[in-house]
Short mmCIF file of C-alpha atoms and ligand atoms in Angstrom, two decimals:
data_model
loop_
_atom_site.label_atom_id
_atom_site.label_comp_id
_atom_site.label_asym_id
_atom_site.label_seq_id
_atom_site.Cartn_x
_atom_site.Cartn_y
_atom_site.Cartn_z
CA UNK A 1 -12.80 27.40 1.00
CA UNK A 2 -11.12 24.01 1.38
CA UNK A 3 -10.04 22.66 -2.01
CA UNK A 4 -11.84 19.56 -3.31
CA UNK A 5 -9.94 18.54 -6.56
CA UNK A 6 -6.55 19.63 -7.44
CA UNK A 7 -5.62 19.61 -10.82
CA UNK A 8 -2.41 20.57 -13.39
CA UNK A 9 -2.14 22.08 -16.10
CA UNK A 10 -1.06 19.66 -19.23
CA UNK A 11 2.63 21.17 -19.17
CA UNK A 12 3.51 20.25 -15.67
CA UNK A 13 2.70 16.41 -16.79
CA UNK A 14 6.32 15.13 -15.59
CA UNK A 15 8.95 15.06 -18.02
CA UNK A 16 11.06 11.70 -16.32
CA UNK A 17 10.61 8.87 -14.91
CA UNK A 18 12.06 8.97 -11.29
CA UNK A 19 14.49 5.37 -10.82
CA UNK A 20 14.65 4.47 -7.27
CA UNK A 21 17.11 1.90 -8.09
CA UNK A 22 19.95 5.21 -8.31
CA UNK A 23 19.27 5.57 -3.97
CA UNK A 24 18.87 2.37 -2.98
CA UNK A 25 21.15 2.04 0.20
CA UNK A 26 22.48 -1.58 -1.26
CA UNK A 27 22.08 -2.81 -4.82
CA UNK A 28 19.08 -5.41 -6.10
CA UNK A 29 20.01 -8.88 -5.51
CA UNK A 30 19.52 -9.44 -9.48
CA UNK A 31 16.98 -11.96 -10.90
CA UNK A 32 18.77 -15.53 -12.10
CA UNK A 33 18.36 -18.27 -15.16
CA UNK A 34 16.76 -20.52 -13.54
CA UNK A 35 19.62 -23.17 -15.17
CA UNK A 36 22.79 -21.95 -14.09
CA UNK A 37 21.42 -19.73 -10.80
CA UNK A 38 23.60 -16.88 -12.75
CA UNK A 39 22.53 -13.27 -12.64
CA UNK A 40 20.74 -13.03 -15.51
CA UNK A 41 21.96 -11.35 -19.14
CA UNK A 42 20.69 -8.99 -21.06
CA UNK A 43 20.81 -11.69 -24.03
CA UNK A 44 19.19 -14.04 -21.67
CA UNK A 45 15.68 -11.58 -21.89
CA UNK A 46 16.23 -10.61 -25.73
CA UNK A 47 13.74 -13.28 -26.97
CA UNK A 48 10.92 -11.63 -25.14
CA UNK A 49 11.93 -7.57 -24.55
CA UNK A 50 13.37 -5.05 -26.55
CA UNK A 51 16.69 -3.61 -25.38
CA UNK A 52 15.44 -0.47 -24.84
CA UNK A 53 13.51 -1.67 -21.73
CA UNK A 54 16.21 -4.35 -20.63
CA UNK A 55 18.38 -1.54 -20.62
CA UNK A 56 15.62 0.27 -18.02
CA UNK A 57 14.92 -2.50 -16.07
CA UNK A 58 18.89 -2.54 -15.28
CA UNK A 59 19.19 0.75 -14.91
CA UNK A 60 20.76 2.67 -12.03
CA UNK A 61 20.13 6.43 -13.55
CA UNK A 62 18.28 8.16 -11.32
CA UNK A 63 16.20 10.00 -13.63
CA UNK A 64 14.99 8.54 -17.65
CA UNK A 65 13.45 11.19 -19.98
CA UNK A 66 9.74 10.24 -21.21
CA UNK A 67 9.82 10.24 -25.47
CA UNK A 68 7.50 13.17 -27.03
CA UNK A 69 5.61 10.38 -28.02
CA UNK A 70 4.41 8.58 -24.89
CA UNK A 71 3.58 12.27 -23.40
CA UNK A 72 1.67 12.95 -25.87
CA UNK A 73 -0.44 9.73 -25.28
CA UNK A 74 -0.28 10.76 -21.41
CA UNK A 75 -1.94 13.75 -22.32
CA UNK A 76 -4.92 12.09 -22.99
CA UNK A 77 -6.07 11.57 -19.47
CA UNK A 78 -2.88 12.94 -17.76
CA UNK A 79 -1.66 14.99 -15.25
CA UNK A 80 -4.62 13.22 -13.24
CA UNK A 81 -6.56 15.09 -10.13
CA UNK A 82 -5.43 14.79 -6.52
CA UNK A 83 -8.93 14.64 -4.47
CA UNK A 84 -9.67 15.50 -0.99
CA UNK A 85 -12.41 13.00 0.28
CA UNK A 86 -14.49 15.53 2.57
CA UNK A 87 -17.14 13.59 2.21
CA UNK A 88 -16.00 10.46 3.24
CA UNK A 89 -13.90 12.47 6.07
CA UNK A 90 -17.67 14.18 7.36
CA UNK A 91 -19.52 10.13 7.31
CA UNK A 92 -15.98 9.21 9.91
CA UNK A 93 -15.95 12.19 11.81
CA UNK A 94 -12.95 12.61 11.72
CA UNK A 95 -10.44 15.03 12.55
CA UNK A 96 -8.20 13.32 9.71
CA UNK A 97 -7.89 15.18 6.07
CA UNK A 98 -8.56 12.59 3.34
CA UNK A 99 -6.66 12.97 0.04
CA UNK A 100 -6.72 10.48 -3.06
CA UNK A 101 -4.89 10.43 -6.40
CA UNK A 102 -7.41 9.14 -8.76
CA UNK A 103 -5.96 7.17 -12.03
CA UNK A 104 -9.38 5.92 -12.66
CA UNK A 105 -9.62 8.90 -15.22
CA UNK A 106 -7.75 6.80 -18.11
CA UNK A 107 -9.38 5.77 -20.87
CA UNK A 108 -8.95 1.66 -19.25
CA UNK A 109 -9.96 3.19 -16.25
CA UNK A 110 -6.50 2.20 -14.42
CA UNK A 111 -3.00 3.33 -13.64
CA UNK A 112 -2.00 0.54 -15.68
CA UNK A 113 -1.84 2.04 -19.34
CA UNK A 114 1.07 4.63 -17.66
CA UNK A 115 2.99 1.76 -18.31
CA UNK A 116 1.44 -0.01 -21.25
CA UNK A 117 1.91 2.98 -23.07
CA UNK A 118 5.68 3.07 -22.94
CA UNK A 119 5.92 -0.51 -23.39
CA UNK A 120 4.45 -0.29 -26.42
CA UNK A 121 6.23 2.66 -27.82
CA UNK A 122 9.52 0.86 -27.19
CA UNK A 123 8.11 -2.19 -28.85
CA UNK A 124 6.98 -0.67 -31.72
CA UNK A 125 10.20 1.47 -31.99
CA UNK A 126 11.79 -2.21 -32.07
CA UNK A 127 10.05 -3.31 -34.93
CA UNK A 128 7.50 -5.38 -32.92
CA UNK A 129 4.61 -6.51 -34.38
CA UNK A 130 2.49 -8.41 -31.52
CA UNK A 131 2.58 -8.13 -28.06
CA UNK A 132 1.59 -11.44 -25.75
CA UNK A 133 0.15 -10.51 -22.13
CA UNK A 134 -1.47 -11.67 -19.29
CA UNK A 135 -4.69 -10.57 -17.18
CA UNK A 136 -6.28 -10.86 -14.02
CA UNK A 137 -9.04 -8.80 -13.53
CA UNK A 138 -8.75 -7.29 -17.38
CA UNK A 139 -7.30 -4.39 -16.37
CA UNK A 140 -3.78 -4.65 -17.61
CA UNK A 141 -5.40 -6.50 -20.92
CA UNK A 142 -7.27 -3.71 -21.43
CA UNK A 143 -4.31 -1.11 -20.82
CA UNK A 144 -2.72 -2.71 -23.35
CA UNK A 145 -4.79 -3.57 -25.88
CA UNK A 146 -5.75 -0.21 -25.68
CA UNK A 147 -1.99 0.94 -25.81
CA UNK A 148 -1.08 -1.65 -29.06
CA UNK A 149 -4.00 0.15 -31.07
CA UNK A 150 -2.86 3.72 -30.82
CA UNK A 151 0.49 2.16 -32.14
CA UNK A 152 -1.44 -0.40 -34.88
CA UNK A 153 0.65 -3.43 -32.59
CA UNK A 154 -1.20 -6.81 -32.00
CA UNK A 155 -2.30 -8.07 -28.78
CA UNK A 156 -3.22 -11.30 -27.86
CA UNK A 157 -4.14 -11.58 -24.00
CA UNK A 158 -5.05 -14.93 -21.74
CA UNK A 159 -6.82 -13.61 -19.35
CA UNK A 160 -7.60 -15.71 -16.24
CA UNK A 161 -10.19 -18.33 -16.44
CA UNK A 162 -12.25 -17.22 -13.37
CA UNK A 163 -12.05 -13.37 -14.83
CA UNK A 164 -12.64 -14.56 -18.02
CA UNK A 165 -16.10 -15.68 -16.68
CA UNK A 166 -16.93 -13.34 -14.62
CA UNK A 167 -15.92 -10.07 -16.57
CA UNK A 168 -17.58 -10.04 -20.02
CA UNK A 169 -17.35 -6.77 -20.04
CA UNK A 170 -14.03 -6.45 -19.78
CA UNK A 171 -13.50 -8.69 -22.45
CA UNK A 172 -15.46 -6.57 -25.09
CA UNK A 173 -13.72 -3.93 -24.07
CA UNK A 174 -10.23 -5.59 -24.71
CA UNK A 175 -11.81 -6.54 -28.21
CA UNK A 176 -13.34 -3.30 -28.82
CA UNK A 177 -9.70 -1.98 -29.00
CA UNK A 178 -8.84 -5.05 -31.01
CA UNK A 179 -7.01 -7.28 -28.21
CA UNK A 180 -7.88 -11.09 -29.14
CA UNK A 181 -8.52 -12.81 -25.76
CA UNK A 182 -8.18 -16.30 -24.40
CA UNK A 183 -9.29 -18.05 -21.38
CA UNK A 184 -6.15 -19.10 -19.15
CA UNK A 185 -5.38 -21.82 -19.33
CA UNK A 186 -5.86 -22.37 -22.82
CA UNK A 187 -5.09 -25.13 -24.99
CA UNK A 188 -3.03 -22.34 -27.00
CA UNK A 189 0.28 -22.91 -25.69
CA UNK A 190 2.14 -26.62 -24.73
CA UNK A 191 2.33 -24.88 -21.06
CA UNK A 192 -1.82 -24.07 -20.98
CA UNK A 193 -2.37 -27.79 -21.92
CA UNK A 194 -0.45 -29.29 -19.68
CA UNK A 195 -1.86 -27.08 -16.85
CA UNK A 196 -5.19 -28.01 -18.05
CA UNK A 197 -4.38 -32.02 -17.81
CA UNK A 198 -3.61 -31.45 -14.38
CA UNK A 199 -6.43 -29.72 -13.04
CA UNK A 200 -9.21 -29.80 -15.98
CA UNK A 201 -11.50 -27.13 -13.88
CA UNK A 202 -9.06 -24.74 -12.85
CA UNK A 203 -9.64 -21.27 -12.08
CA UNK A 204 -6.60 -20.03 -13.21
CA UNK A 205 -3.78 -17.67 -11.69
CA UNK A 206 -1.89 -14.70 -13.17
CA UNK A 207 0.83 -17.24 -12.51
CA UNK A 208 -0.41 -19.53 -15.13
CA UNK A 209 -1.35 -17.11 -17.27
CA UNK A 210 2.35 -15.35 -17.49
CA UNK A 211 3.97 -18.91 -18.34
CA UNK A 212 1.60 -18.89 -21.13
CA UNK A 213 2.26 -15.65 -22.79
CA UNK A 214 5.71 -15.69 -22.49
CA UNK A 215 5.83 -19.21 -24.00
CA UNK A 216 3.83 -17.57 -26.91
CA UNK A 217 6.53 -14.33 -27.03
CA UNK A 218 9.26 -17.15 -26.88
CA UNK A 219 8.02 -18.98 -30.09
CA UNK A 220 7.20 -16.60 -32.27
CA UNK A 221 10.10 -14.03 -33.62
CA UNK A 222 7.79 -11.25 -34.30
CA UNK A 223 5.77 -11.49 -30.67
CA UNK A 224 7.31 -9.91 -27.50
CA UNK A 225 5.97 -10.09 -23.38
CA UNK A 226 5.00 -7.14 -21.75
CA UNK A 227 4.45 -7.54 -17.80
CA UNK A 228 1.70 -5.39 -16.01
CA UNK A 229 4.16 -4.97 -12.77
CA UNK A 230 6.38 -6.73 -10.54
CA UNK A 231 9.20 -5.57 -12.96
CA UNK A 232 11.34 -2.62 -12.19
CA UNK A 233 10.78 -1.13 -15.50
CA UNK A 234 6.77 -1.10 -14.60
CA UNK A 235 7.59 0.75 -11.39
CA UNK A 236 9.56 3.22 -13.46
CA UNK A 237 7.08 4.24 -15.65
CA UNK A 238 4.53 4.49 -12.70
CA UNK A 239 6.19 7.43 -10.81
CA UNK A 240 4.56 9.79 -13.32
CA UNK A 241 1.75 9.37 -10.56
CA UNK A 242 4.08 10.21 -7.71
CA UNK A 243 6.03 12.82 -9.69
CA UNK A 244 2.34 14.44 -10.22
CA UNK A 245 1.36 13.76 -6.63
CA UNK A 246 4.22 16.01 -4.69
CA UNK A 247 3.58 19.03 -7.24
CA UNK A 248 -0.44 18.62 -5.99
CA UNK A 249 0.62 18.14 -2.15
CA UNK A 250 2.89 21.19 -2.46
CA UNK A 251 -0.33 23.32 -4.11
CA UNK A 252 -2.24 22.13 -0.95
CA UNK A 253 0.53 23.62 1.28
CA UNK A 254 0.00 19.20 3.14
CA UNK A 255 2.71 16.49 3.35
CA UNK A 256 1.34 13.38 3.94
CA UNK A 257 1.50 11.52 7.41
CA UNK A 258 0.51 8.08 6.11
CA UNK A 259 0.19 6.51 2.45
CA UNK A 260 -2.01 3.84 1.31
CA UNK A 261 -1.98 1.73 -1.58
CA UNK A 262 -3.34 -2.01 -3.02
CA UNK A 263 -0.87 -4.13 -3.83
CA UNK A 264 -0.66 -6.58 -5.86
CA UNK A 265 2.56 -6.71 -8.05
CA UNK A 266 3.31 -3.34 -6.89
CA UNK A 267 3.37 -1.30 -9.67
CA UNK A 268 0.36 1.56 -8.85
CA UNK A 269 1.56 1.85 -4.90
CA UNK A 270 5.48 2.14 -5.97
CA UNK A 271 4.51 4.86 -8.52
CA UNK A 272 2.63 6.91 -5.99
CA UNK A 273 5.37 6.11 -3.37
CA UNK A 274 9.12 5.71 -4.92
CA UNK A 275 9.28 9.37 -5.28
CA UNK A 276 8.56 10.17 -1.42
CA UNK A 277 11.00 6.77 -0.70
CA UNK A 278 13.51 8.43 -2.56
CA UNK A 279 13.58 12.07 -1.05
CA UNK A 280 13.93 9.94 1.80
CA UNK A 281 16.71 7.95 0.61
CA UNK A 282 18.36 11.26 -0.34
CA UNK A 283 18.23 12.95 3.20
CA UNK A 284 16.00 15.20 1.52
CA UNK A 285 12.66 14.80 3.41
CA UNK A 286 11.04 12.37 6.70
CA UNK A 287 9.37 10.16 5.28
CA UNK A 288 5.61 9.10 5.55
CA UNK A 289 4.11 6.02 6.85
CA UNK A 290 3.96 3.90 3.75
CA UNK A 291 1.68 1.05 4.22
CA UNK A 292 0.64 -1.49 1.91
CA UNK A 293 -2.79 -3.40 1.19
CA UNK A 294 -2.96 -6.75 0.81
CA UNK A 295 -5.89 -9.57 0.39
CA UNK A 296 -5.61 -12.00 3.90
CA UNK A 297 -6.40 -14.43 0.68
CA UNK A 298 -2.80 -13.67 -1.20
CA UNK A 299 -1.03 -12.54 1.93
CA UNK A 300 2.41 -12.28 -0.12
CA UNK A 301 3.87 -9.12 1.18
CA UNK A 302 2.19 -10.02 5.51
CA UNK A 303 2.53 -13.72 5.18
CA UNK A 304 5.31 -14.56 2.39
CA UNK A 305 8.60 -15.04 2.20
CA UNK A 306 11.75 -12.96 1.28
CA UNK A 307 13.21 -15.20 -1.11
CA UNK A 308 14.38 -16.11 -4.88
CA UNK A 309 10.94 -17.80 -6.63
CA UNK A 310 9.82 -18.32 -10.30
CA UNK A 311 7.64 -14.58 -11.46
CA UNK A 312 5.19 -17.78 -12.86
CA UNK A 313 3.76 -21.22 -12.34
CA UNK A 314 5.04 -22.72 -15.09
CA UNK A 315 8.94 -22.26 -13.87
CA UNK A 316 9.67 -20.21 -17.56
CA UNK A 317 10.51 -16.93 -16.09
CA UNK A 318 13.86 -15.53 -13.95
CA UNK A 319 13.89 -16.01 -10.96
CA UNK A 320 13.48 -13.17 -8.87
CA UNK A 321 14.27 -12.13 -5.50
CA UNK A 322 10.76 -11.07 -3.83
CA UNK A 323 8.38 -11.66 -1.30
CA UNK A 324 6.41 -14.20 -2.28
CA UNK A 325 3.91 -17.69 -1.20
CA UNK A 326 5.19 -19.91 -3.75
CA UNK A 327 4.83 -20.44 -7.52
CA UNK A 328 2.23 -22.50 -7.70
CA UNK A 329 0.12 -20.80 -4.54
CA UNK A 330 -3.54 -20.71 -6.30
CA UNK A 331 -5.37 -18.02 -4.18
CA UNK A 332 -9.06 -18.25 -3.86
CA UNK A 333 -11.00 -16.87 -6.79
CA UNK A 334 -11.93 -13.18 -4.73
CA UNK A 335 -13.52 -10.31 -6.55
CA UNK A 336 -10.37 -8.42 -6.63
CA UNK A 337 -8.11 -10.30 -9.57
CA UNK A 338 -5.46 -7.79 -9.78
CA UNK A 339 -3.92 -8.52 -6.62
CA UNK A 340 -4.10 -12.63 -6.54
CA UNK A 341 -0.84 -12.64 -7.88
CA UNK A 342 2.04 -15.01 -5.42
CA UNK A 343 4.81 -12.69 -6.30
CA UNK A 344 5.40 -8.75 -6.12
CA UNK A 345 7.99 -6.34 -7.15
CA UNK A 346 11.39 -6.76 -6.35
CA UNK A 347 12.27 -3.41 -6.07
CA UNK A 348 8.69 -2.61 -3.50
CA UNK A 349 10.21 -6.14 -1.71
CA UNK A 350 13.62 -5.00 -1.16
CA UNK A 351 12.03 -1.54 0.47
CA UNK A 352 9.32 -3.76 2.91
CA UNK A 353 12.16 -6.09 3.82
CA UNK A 354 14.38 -2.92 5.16
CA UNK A 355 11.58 -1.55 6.66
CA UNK A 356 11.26 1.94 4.63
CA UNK A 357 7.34 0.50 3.78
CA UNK A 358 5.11 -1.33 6.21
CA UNK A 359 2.27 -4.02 5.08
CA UNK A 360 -1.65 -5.13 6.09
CA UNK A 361 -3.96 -7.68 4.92
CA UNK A 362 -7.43 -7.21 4.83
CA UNK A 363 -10.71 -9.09 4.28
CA UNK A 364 -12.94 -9.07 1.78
CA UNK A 365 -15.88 -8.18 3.43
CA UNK A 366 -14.08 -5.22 5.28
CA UNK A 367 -12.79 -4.66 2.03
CA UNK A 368 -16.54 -4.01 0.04
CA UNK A 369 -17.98 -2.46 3.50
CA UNK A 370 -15.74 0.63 2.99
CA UNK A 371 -15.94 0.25 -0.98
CA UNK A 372 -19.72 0.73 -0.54
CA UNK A 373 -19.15 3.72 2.42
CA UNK A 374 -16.81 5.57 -0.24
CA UNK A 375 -19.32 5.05 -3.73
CA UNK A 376 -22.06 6.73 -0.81
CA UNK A 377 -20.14 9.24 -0.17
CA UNK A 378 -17.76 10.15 -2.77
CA UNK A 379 -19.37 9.40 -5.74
CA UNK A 380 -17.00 6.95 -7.48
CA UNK A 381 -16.87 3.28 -7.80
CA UNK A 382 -13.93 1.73 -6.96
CA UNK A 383 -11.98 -1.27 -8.66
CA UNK A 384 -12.48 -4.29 -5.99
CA UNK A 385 -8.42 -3.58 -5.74
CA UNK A 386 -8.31 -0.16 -4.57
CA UNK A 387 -11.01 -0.79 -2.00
CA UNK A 388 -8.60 -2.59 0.16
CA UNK A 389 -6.59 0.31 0.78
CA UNK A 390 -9.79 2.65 0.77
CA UNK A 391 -10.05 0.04 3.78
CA UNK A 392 -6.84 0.67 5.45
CA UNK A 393 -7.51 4.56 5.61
CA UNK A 394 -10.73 3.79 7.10
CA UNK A 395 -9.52 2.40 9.96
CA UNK A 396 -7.10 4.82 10.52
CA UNK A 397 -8.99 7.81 10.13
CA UNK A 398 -11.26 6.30 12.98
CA UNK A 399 -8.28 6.07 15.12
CA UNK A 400 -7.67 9.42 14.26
CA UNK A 401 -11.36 10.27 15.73
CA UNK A 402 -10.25 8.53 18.84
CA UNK A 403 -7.15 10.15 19.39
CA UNK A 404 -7.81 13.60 17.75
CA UNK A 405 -5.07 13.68 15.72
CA UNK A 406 -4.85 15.63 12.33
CA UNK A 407 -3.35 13.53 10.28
CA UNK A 408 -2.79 14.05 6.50
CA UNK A 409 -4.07 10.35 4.62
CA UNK A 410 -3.43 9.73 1.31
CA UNK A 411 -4.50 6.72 -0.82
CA UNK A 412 -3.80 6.07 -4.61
CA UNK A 413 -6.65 5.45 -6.74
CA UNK A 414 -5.57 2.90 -8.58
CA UNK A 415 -8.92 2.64 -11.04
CA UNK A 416 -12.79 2.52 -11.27
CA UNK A 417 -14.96 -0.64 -10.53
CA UNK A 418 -17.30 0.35 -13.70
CA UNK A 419 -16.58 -3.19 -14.89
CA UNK A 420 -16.62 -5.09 -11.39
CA UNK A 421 -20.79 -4.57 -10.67
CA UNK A 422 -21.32 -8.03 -10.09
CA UNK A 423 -18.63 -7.98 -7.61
CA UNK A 424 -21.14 -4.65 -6.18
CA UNK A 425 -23.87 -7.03 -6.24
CA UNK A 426 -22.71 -9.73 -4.56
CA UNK A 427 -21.93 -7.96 -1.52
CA UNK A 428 -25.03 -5.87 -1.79
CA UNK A 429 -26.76 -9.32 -1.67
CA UNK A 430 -24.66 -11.00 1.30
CA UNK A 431 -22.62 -13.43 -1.00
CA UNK A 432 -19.35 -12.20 -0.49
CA UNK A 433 -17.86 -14.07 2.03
CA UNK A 434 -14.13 -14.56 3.67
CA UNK A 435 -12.42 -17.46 2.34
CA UNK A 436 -10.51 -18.87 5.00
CA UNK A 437 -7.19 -18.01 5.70
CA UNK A 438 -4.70 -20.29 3.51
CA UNK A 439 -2.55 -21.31 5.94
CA UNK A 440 -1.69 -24.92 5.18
CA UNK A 441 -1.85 -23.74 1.36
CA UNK A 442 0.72 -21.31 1.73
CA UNK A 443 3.18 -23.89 3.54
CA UNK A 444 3.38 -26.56 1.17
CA UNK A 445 3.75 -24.02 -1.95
CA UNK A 446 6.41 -22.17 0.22
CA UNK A 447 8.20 -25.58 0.92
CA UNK A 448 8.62 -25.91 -3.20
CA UNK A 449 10.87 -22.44 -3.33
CA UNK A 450 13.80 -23.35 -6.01
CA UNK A 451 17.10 -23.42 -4.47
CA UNK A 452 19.60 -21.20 -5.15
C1 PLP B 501 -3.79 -4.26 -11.67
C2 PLP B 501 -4.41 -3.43 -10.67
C3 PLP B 501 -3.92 -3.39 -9.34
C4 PLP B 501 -2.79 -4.24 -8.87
O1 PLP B 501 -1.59 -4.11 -9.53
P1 PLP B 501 -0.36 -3.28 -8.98
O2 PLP B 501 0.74 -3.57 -9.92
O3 PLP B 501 -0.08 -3.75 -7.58
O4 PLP B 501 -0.75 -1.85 -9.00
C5 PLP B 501 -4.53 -2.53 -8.46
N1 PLP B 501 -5.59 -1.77 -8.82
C6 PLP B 501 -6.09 -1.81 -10.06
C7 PLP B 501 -7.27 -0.95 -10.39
C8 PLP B 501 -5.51 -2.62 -11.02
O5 PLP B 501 -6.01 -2.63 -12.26
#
C-alpha cells in the first residue's frame, strides 16, 4: 500500500540546527550601519538582540545544539508529518508523486513559532521582559505571542493596517495568548506618526511595521525585536523542518526531483531547503530543483534587485545585502500578507543569485484556483501563502502528465488558512482579482537604493 502520512517518533525530533553559512562557497557580504557603510558590530545590534542570537546570526558553525528547553516546546506539535498528496496527484492525472511537509500542525498554525520559540528562550534567558514585533498576515504575531506566554514574556505586536482589518480573528487569537496588538502605523511610535502624516489612509507594509517595533525595542531598556525571517538566525532555527524532512524522504525510500516553497522573507522555504543546499554544497548529494514562489505583486526574488537596501521603510535597520524592490515599495494589499514584504533573506539571496535555487511569480487568481483544487481534494485549507507554491507544483505535475515523467514533487506546508476564510470567500465569489503588475512602482522605489 502506498504510504499517505509519514510520521516520527518524538525522539528523532532533530537535535541541531543545520547553519548553511559553514558551506557557503564565499562568505555573506555582511549587513552595514547605515552611518558609516561599516560591517556592522555586534554592539551595534545589542540595543535590540540578546548576544546569544547575535552570536547565531554571525555564526559560521555548521551545526548549533537546540536547548532541552526549546525541544521540549517543539514537542508539542513536532516532528511534523510528511504527506503524500494522492489525491490531488489522482484530480491531475498525473504520473508525478506529490509529497508535502505540513507545519500547519502548530498550535499558530505556521512554521513560524519554530523560530519564535527559540527567540524567546534566548530572550528570556537574557533577562528580557517584552518582546516588540511585527505582522503581516498575524501569523508571526501569533507565533510569538504564543511563544512569550509559555515563557510569561510580553508582547506587543503592530500588525499591518490592511491585516489588522481584515483578520479579526487573528487578532483575538494574538490576545487570547496575551499579545497586545496595534494597527501599523500607529501613532505609538515617532516613526508610525510620521508615516501616518504622510499618507493618512495607508495600508501599511511589514516595512513600516518593522521600523516601528524596533523603534519601540530601541527606547525601552527592558524591550527587545524579534524578526519573523529574512535574518540568518530565523533560517537557522527553521531547518528543524528540513532536518525532519530527509529522515521522512529516506523512510519513503524518494529523493526529491523538484522543491517548492512560498517565499516571502524566506524563512519556511530555507528551512525545508538549506539542508538539501548543503549536502549539495558538501559534494555529498545532486541536488534538487529548488524553486521559489513569489506574488507577480511583490516580485522581489523574479523582479528585484541584488543589492544593499534598508530590512524597513523607515531607514532604522542594517542594511542588508538582498534581493529586494526598494524600501519603501508598498505592494498591493493581496490576500496573502506574509509574503508582501520588499526584502528577503540574505542568506536564501546569496543562494538565488549563484544559481543553487531558481524563482517564479505567480498570480493571485492562479494562486486561489489551485488553493481551492487542493482544500477539494486534500482536505486542508491552506494559508493564502502556501497556495502559491501549491500553484507552482500544479503546473508542473501537469507537465509531468504531458511528458510522462515520474517525478518526485515536494512542497512545504508552510501553515493552514483557518484564519484567511474571507480571503476563501472572495474568490469563491469572483472578487479576487490580479492587481496589475507594478512595474513603474518597482522602478522609482528601486531608483531610491542607499549607496554604499
Ligand atoms: C509568514 C508566512 C510565510 C512567509 O514567510 P517566510 O519567512 O518566507 O516563510 C509563508 N507562509 C505562512 C503560512 C506564513 O505564516
Amino acid at each position: 500500500m502506498d504510504v499517505t502520512r509519514i510520521t516520527l517518533d518524538e525522539n528523532e525530533l532533530p537535535k541541531r540546527w543545520y547553519n548553511i553559512a559553514a558551506d557557503l562557497p564565499t562568505p555573506l557580504d555582511p549587513p552595514l550601519n547605515p552611518q558609516t557603510k561599516e560591517p556592522i558590530t555586534p554592539d551595534d545590534l545589542s540595543a535590540i538582540f540578546p548576544m546569544s542570537l547575535i552570536k547565531q546570526e554571525m555564526s559560521t558553525d555548521r551545526w548549533i545544539d537546540i536547548p532541552g528547553e526549546v525541544r521540549d516546546i517543539y514537542a508539542l506539535w513536532r516532528p511534523t508529518p510528511l504527506y503524500r498528496a494522492m489525491r490531488l496527484e489522482k484530480a491531475l492525472k498525473t504520473p508525478a508523486r506529490i509529497y508535502y511537509k505540513w507545519e500547519g500542525v502548530s498550535p499558530p498554525g505556521s512554521h513560524k513559532p519554530n523560530t519564535a520559540v527559540a527567540q524567546t528562550y534566548y530572550n528570556a534567558k537574557a533577562g528580557i521582559e517584552r518582546i516588540a514585533t511585527e505582522t503581516g498576515a498575524g501569523q508571526w504575531g501569533s507565533a510569538l505571542s504564543f511563544a512569550t506566554r509559555l515563557f510569561d514574556l510580553e508582547c506587543t505586536v503592530y500588525m499591518v493596517r490592511i491585516s489588522y482589518d481584515q483578520k479579526l480573528y487573528r487578532r483575538v487569537m494574538m490576545e487570547t495568548w496575551g499579545g497586545k496588538v496595534f494597527p501599523s502605523p500607529s501613532n505609538k511610535t515617532e516613526c508610525g506618526r510620521r508615516f501616518l502624516a504622510e499618507a493618512p489612509d495607508t495600508t501599511g507594509s511589514l516595512g513600516m511595521a518593522i521600523s516601528e517595533a524596533v523603534e519601540d525595542a530601541a527606547t525601552h531598556e527592558d524591550t527587545n525585536y524579534a524578526l519573523g525571517s529574512v535574518l540568518n538566525h530565523v533560517m537557522l532555527h527553521q531547518t528543524v523542518i528540513g532536518l525532519e524532512i530527509q529522515k521522512q524522504f529516506e523512510i519513503a525510500e524518494e529523493t526529491p526531483d523538484v522543491m517548492f516553497g512560498c517565499v516571502g522573507g524566506g524563512s519556511n522555504f530555507a528551512g525545508a531547503v538549506f539542508p538539501y543546499i548543503g549536502d549539495t554544497l558538501q559534494g555529498k548529494a545532486d541536488s534538487p530543483r529548488i524553486v521559489s514562489c513569489e506574488p507577480a505583486s511583490c516580485p522581489t526574488l523574479t523582479k528585484g534587485l541584488y543589492a544593499y537596501d534598508f530590512g524597513d521603510t523607515g531607514k532604522m535597520t542594517p542594511l542588508l545585502k538582498m534581493y529586494t524592490l526598494g524600501h519603501d515599495f508598498v505592494p498591493a494589499g493581496i490576500h496573502a500578507g506574509g509574503l508582501r514584504y520588499h526584502g528577503n533573506s540574505p542568506l536564501l539571496s546569496k543562494l538565488t543569485h549563484e544559481g543553487y535555487m531558481d524563482a517564479v511569480a505567480c498570480k493571485q487568481t492562479d494562486v486561489f484556483k489551485s488553493a481551492l483544487l487542493f482544500a477539494r481534494t486534500e482536505g486542508f485549507i491552506l494559508a493564502p501563502e502556501t497556495a502559491h507554491c501549491v500553484h507552482s507544483v500544479v503546473e508542473e505535475a501537469l507537465r509531468c502528465r504531458q511528458t510522462g515523467e515520474e517525478k518526485v514533487l515536494f512542497f512545504c506546508g508552510s501553515g493552514h488558512g483557518d484564519f484567511d476564510l474571507v480571503a476563501y470567500d472572495d474568490y469563491l465569489n469572483g472578487r479576487i482579482v490580479d492587481p496589475e503588475e507594478p512595474t513603474e512602482a518597482i522602478k522609482r522605489s528601486i531608483s531610491k537604493l542607499p549607496e554604499v
